[in-house]
mmCIF file of C-alpha atoms in Angstrom:
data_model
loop_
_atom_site.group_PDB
_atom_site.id
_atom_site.type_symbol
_atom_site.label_atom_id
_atom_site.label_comp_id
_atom_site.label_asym_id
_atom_site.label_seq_id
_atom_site.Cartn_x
_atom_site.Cartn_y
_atom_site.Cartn_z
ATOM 1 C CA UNK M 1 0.000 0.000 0.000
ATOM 2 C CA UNK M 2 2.614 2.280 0.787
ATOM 3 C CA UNK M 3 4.934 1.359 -2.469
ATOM 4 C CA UNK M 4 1.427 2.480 -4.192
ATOM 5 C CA UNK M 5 0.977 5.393 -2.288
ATOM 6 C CA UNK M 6 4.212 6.782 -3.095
ATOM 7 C CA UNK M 7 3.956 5.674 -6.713
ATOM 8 C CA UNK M 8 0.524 7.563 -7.153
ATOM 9 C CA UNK M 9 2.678 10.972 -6.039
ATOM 10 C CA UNK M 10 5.458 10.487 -7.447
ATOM 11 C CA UNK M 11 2.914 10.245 -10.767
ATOM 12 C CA UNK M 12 0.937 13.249 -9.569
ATOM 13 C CA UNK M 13 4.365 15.099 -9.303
ATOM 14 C CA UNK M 14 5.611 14.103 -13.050
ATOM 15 C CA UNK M 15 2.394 15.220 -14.463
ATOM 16 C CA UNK M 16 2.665 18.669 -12.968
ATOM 17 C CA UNK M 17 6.079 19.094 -13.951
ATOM 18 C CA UNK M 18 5.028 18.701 -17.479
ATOM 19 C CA UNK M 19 1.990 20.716 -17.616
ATOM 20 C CA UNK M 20 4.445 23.453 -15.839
ATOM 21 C CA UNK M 21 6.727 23.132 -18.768
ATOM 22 C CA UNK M 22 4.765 22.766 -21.248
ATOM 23 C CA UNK M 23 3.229 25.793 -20.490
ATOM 24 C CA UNK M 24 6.316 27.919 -19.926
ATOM 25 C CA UNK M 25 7.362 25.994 -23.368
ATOM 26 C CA UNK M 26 3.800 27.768 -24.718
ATOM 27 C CA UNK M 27 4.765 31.374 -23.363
ATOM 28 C CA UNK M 28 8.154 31.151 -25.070
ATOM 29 C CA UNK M 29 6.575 30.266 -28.457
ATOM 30 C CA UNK M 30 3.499 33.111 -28.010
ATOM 31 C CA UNK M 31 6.354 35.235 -27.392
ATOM 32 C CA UNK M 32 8.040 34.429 -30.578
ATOM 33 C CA UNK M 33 5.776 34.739 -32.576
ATOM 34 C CA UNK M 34 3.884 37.948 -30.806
ATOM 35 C CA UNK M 35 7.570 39.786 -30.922
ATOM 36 C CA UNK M 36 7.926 39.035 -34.506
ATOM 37 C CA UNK M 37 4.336 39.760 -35.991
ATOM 38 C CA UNK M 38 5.641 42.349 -37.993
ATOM 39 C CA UNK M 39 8.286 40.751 -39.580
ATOM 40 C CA UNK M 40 5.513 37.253 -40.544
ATOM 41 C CA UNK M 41 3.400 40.301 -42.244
ATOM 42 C CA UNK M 42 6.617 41.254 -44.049
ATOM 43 C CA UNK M 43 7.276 37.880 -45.100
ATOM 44 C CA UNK M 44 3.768 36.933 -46.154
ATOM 45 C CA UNK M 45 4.029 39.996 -48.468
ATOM 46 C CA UNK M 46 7.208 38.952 -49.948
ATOM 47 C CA UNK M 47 6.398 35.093 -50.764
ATOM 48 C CA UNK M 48 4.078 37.039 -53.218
ATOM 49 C CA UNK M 49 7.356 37.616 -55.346
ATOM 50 C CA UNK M 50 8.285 34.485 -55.582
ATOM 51 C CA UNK M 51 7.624 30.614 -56.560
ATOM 52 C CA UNK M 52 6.408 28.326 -54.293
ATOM 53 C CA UNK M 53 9.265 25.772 -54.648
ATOM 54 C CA UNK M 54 11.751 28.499 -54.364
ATOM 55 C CA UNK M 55 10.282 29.575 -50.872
ATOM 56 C CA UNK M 56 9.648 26.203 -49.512
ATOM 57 C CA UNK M 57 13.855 25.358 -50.878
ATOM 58 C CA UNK M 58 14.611 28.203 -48.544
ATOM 59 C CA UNK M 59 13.392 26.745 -45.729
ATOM 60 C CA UNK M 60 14.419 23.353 -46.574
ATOM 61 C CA UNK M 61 17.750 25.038 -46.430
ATOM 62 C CA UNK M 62 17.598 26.679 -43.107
ATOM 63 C CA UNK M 63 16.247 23.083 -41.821
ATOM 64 C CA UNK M 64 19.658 21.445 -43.297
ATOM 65 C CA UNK M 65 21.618 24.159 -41.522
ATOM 66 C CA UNK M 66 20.270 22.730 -37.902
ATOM 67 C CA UNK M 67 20.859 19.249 -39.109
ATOM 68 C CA UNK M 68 24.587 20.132 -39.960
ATOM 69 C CA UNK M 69 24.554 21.777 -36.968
ATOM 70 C CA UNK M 70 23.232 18.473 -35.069
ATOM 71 C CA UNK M 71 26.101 16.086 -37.356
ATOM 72 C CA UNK M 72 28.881 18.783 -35.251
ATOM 73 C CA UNK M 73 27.552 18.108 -31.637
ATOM 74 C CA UNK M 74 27.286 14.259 -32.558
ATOM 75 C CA UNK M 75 31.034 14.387 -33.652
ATOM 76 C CA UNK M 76 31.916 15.821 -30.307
ATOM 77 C CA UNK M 77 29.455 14.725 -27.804
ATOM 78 C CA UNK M 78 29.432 11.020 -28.788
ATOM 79 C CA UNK M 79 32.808 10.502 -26.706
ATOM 80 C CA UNK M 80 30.602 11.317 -24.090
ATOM 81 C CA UNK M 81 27.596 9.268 -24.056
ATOM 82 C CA UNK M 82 26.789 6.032 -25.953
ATOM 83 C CA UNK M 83 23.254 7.060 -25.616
ATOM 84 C CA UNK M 84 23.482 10.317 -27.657
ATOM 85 C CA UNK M 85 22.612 9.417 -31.539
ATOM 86 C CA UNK M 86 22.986 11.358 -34.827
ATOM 87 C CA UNK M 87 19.078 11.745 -34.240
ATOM 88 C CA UNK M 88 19.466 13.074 -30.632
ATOM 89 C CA UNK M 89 21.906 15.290 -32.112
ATOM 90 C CA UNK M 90 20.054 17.140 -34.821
ATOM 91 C CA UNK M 91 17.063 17.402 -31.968
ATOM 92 C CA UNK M 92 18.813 19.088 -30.195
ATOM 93 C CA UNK M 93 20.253 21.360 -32.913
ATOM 94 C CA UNK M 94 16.592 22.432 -33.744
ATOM 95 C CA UNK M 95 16.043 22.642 -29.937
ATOM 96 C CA UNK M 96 18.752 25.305 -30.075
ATOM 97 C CA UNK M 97 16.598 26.873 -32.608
ATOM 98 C CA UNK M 98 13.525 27.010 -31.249
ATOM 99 C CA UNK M 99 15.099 28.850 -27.850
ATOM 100 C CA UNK M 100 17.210 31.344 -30.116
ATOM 101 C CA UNK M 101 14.294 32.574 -30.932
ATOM 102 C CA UNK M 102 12.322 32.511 -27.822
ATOM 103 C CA UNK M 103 14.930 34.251 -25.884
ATOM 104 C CA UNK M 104 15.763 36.614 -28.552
ATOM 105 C CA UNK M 105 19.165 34.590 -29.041
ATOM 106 C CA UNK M 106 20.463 34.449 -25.643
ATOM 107 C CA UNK M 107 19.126 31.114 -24.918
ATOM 108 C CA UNK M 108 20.411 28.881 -27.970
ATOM 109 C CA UNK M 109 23.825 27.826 -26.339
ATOM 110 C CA UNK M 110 22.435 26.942 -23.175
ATOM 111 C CA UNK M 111 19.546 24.811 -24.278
ATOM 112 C CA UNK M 112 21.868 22.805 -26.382
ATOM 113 C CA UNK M 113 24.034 22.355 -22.855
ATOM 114 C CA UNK M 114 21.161 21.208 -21.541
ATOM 115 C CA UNK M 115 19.779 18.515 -24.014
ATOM 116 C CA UNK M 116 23.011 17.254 -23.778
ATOM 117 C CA UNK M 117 23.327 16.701 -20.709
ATOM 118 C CA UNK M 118 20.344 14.988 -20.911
ATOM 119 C CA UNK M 119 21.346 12.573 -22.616
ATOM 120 C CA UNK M 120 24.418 12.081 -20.330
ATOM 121 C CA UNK M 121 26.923 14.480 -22.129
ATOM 122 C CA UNK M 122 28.375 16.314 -18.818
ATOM 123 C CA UNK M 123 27.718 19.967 -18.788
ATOM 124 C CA UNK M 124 30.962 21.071 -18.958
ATOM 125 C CA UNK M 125 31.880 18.959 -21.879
ATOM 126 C CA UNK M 126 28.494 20.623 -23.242
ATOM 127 C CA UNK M 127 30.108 24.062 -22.127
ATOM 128 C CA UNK M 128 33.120 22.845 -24.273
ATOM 129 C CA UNK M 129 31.683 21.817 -27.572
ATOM 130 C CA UNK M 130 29.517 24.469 -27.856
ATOM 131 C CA UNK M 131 31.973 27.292 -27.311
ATOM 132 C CA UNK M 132 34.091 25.270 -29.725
ATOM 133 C CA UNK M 133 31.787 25.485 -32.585
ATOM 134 C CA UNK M 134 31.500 28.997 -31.928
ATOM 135 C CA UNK M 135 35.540 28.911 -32.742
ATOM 136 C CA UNK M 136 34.760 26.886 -36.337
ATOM 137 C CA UNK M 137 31.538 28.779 -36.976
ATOM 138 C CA UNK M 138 33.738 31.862 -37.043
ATOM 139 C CA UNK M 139 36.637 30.801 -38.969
ATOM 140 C CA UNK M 140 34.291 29.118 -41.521
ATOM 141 C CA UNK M 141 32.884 32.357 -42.255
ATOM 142 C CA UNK M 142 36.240 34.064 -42.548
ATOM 143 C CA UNK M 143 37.184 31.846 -44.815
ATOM 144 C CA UNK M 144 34.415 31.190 -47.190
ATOM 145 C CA UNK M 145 33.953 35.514 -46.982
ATOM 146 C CA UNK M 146 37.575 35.828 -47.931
ATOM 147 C CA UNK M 147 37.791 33.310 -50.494
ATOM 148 C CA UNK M 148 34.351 34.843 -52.041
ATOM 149 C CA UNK M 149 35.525 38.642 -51.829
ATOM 150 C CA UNK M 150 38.765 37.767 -53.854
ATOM 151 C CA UNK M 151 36.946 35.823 -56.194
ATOM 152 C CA UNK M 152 33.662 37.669 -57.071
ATOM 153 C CA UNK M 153 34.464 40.953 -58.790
ATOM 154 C CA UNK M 154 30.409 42.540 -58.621
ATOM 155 C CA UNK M 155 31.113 42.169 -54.716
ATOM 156 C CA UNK M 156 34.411 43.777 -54.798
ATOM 157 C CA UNK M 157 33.712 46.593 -56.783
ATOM 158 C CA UNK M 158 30.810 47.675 -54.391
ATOM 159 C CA UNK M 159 33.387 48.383 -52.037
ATOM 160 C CA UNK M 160 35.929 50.445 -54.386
ATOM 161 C CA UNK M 161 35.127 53.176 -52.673
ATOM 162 C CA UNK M 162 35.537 51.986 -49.414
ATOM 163 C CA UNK M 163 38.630 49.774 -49.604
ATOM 164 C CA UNK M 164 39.973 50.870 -46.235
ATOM 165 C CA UNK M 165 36.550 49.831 -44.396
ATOM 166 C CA UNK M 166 36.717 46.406 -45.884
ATOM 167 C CA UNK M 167 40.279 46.105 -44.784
ATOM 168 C CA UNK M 168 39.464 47.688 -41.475
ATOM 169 C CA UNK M 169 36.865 44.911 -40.728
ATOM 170 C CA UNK M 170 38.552 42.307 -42.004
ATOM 171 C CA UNK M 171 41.833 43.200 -40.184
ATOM 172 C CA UNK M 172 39.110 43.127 -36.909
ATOM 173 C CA UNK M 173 37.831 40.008 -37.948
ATOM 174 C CA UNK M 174 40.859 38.473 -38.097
ATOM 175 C CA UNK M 175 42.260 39.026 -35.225
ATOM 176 C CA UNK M 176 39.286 38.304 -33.065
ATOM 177 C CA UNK M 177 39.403 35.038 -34.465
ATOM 178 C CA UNK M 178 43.077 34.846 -33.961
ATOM 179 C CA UNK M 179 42.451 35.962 -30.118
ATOM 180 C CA UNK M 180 39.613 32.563 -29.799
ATOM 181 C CA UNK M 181 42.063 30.420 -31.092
ATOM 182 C CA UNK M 182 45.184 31.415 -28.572
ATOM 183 C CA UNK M 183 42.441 31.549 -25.943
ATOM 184 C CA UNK M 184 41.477 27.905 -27.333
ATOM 185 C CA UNK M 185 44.991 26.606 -27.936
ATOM 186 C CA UNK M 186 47.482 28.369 -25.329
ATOM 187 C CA UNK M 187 46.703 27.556 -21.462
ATOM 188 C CA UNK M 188 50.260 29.372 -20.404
ATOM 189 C CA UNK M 189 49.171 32.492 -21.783
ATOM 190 C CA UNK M 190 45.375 32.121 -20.786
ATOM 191 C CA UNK M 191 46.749 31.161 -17.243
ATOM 192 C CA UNK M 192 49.182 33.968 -17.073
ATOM 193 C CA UNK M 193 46.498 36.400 -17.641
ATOM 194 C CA UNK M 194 43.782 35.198 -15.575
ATOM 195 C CA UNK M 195 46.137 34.819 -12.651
ATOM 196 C CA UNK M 196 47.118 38.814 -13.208
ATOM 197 C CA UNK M 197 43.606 39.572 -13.554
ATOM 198 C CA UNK M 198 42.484 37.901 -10.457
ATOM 199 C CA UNK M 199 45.387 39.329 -8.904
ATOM 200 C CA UNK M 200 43.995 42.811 -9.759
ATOM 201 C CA UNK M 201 40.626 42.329 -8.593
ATOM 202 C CA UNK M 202 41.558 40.539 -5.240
ATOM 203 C CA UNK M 203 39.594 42.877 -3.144
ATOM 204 C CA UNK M 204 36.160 42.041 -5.135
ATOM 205 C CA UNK M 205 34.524 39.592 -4.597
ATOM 206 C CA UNK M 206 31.956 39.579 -7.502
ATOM 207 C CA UNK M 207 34.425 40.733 -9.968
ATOM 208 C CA UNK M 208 36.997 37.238 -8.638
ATOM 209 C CA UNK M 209 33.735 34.794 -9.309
ATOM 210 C CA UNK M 210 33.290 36.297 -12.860
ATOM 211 C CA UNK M 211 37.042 35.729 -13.848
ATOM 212 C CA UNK M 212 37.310 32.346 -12.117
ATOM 213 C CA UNK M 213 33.552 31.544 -14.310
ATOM 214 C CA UNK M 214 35.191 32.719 -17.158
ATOM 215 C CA UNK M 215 38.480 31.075 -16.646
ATOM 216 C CA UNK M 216 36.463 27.627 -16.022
ATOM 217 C CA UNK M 217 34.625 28.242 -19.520
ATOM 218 C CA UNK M 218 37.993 28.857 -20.856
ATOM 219 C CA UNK M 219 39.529 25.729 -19.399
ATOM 220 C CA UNK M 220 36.970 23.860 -20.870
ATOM 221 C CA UNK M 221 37.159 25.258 -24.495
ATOM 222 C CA UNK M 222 40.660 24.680 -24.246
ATOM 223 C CA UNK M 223 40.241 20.835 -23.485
ATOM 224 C CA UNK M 224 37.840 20.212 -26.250
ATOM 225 C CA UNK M 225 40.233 22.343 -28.471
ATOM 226 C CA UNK M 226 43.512 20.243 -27.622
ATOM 227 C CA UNK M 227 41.257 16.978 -28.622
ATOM 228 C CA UNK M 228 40.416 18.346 -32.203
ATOM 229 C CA UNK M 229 43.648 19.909 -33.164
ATOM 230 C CA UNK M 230 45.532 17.438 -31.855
ATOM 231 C CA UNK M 231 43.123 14.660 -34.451
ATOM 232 C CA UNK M 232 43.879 16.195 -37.419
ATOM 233 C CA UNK M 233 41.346 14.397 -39.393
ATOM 234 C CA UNK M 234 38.793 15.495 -36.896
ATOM 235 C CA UNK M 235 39.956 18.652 -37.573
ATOM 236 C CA UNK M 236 39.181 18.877 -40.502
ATOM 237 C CA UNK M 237 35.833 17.436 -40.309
ATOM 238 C CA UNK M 238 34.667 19.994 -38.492
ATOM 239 C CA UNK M 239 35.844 22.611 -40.353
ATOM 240 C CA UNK M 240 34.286 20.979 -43.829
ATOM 241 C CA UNK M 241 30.866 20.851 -41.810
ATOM 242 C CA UNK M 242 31.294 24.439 -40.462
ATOM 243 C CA UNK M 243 31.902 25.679 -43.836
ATOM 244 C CA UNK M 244 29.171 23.439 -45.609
ATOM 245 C CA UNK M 245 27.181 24.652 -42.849
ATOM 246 C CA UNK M 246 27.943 28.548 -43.413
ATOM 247 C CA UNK M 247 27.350 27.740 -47.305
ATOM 248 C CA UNK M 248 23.837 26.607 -46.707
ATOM 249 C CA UNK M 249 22.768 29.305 -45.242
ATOM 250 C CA UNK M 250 24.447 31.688 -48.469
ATOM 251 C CA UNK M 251 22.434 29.533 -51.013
ATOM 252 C CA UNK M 252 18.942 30.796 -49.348
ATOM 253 C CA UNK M 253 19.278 34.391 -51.021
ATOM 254 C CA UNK M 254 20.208 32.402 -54.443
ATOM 255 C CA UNK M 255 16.782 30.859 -54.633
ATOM 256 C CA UNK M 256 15.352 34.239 -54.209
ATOM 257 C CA UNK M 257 17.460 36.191 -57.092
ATOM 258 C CA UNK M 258 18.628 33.793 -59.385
ATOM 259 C CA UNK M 259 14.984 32.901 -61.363
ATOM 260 C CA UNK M 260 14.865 36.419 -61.652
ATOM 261 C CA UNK M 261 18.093 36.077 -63.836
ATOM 262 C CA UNK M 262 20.439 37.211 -61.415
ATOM 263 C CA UNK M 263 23.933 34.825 -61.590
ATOM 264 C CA UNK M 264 24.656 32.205 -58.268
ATOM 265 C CA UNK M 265 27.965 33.283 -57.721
ATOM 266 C CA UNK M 266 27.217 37.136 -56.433
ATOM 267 C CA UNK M 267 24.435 36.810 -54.393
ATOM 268 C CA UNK M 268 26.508 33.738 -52.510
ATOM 269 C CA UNK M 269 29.638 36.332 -52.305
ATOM 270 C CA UNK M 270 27.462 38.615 -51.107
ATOM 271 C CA UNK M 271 25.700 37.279 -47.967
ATOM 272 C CA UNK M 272 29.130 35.000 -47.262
ATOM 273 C CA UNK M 273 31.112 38.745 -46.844
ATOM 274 C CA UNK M 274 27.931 40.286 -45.781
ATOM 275 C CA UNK M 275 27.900 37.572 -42.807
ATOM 276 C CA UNK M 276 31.744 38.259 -42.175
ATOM 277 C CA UNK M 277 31.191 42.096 -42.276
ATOM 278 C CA UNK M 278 28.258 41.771 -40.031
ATOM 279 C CA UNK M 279 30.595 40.208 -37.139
ATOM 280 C CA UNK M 280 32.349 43.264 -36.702
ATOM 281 C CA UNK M 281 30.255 46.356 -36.909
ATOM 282 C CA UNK M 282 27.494 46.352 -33.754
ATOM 283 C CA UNK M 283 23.771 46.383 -34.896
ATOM 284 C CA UNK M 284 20.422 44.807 -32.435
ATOM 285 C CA UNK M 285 21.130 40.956 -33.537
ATOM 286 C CA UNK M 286 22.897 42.314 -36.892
ATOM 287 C CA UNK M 287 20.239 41.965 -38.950
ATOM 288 C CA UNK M 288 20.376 45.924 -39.547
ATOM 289 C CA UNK M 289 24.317 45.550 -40.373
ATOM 290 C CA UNK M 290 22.557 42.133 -42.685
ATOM 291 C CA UNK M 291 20.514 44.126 -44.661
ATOM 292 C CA UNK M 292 22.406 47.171 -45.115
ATOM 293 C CA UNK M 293 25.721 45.123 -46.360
ATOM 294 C CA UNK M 294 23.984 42.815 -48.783
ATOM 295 C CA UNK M 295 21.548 45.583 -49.844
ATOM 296 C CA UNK M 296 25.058 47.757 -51.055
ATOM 297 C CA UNK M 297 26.405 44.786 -52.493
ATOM 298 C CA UNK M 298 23.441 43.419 -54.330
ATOM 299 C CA UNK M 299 22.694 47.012 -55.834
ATOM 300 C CA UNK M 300 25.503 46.429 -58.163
ATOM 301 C CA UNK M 301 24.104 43.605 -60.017
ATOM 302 C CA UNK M 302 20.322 43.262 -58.952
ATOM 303 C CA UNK M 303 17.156 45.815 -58.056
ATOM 304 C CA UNK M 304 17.079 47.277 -54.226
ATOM 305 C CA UNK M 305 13.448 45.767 -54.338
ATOM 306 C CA UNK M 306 15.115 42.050 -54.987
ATOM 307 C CA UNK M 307 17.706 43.043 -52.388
ATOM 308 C CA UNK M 308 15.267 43.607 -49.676
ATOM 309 C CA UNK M 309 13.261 40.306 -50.764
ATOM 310 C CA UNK M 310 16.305 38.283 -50.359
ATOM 311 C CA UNK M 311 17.399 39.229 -46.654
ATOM 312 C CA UNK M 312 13.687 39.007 -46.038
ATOM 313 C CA UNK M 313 13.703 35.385 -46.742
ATOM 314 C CA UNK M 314 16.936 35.143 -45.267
ATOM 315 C CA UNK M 315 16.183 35.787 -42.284
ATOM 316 C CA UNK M 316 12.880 33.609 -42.302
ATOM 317 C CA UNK M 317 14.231 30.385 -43.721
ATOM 318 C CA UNK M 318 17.981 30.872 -41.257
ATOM 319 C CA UNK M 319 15.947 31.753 -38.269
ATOM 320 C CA UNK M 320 12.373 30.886 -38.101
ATOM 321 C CA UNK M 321 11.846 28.102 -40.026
ATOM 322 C CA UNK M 322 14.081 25.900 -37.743
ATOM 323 C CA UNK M 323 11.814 27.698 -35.305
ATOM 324 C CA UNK M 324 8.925 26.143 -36.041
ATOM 325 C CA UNK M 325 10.198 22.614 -37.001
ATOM 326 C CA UNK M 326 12.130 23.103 -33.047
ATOM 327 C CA UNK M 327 8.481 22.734 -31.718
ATOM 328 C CA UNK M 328 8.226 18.756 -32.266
ATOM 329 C CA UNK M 329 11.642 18.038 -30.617
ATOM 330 C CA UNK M 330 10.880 20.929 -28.318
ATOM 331 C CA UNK M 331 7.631 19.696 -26.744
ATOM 332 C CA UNK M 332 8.331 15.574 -27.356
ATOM 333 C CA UNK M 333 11.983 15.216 -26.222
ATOM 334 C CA UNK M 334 12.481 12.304 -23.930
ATOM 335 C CA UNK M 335 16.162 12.240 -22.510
ATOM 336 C CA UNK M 336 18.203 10.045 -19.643
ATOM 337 C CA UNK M 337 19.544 11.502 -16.036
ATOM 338 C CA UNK M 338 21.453 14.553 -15.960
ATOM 339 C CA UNK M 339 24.804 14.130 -15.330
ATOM 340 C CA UNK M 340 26.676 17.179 -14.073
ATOM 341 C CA UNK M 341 30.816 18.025 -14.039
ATOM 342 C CA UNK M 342 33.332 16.723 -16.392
ATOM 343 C CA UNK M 343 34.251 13.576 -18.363
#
């Protein structure tokens, strides 16, 4: 009677639990969509402009984006847990979506931390990987936006009267990523500093937890880091996927302009350097910085009115078509035992 007893609450407990987070998973996806009702009003006046197969590529391609995305954190997190599957994976990708959205970005790395661990990847191996892809996101997109400026003379020449800015932000890009990846690679230097800087801020107590948090993060990048560069082949294999990844997301605007006769190759050029561009000048979630970069770029070989289709759509099939699809894995997601700490 009493094994029943406690069964029956334990029951009663579970099923409030769910309804509690199923509902908070509700607000977070009323506010979505409530916060961005201007922009689906945009969009619903833009599909007009376009065919049916071309819009529904777009988000096809946004959806292949989180799946890439979910391929990286199986790579990584599989040395982890033998219960976390290419399918787990790319759920949680699209989980990542879902609360990028819902949190107005803040909450993407985290949830992916946490459907991890879930599935038994400890959080600060979760910590790692993540701020590792950040590392190969970033030097994907300096690459393919390097190769593309060099290559792609329509893109170039909108900027022939503003060569210095271009080198300028380039330069910047550059040597933030250069700064992750000593910060990534080179504990003695990392170490050095933090030790100064908590040396500095001895007296303060809030300001010593927020270096020793960051150092931690650091420390944890660092070993995830050492395992990749160290594997060359897995090196590489993550930076094909980040790059294939990045590239996706360039071919969306290409479905937009190119049956309108506009060629492949410039409107890829132009969203892969308006996407490196975009990391260095400061703009609310850079979508301004987006749409003012490709629209200067695009001018030279398309219509401003095509221009401001294609980062419409963009910005649709990269960021709220994953959205959506996010829901199923969002609200049906079954995972094992947290596991906190280190492997």
């Amino acid at each position: 009677m009493e094994n029943e007893k406690e069964r029956k609450r334990v029951n009663i407990k579970t099923k409030k639990k769910t309804i509690i987070t199923y509902a908070v998973l509700l607000i977070l996806l009323g506010f979505g969509i409530f916060y961005n009702q201007d922009f689906f009003k945009e969009v619903l006046s833009q599909i007009g402009n376009m065919a049916l197969w071309a819009f529904l590529g777009t988000c096809f391609l946004g959806c292949l984006y989180r799946v890439l995305d979910g391929v990286y954190l199986y790579i990584l997190g599989k040395r982890y847990s033998e219960s976390l599957t290419l399918g787990k994976s790319i759920s949680i990708a699209f989980c990542g979506a879902f609360f990028r959205v819902s949190t107005l970005g803040s909450g993407m790395a985290v949830s992916k931390i946490f459907y991890l661990n879930k599935e038994k990847v400890p959080v600060g191996n979760g910590m790692g990987i993540t701020l590792l892809q950040f590392i190969f996101i970033r030097l994907a997109t300096l690459f393919t936006g390097l190769f593309c400026f060099f290559t792609c003379l329509p893109v170039k020449n909108a900027f022939a009267s503003r060569q210095k800015f271009v080198i300028l932000a380039i330069v910047g890009c550059i040597v933030i990523d250069v700064i992750l990846f000593m910060a990534a690679l080179c504990s003695g230097i990392t170490t050095f500093l933090f030790d100064k800087v908590l040396h500095l801020v001895s007296g303060h107590e809030k300001l010593r937890g927020l270096v020793e948090k960051a150092r931690k993060q650091v420390s944890l990048l660092q070993k995830e880091a050492k395992v990749a560069v160290k594997d060359k082949k897995l090196f590489i294999q993550l930076l094909v996927i980040s790059i294939l990844t990045q590239a996706v997301w360039y071919v969306i605007p290409c479905l937009v302009a190119c049956p309108k006769g506009i060629l492949f190759w410039p409107v890829f050029s132009a969203m892969a350097l308006t996407c490196l561009l975009a990391g260095v000048i400061p703009a609310p979630s850079g979508f301004g910085s987006v749409e003012v970069l490709f629209s200067m770029m695009f001018s030279k070989f398309g219509p401003a009115s095509l221009a401001a289709c294609c980062v419409v759509i963009y910005r649709f099939a990269s960021t709220f078509a994953p959205f959506f699809v996010g829901l199923i894995p969002v609200f049906h997601y079954r995972g094992g035992k947290k596991i906190e700490g280190t492997a």
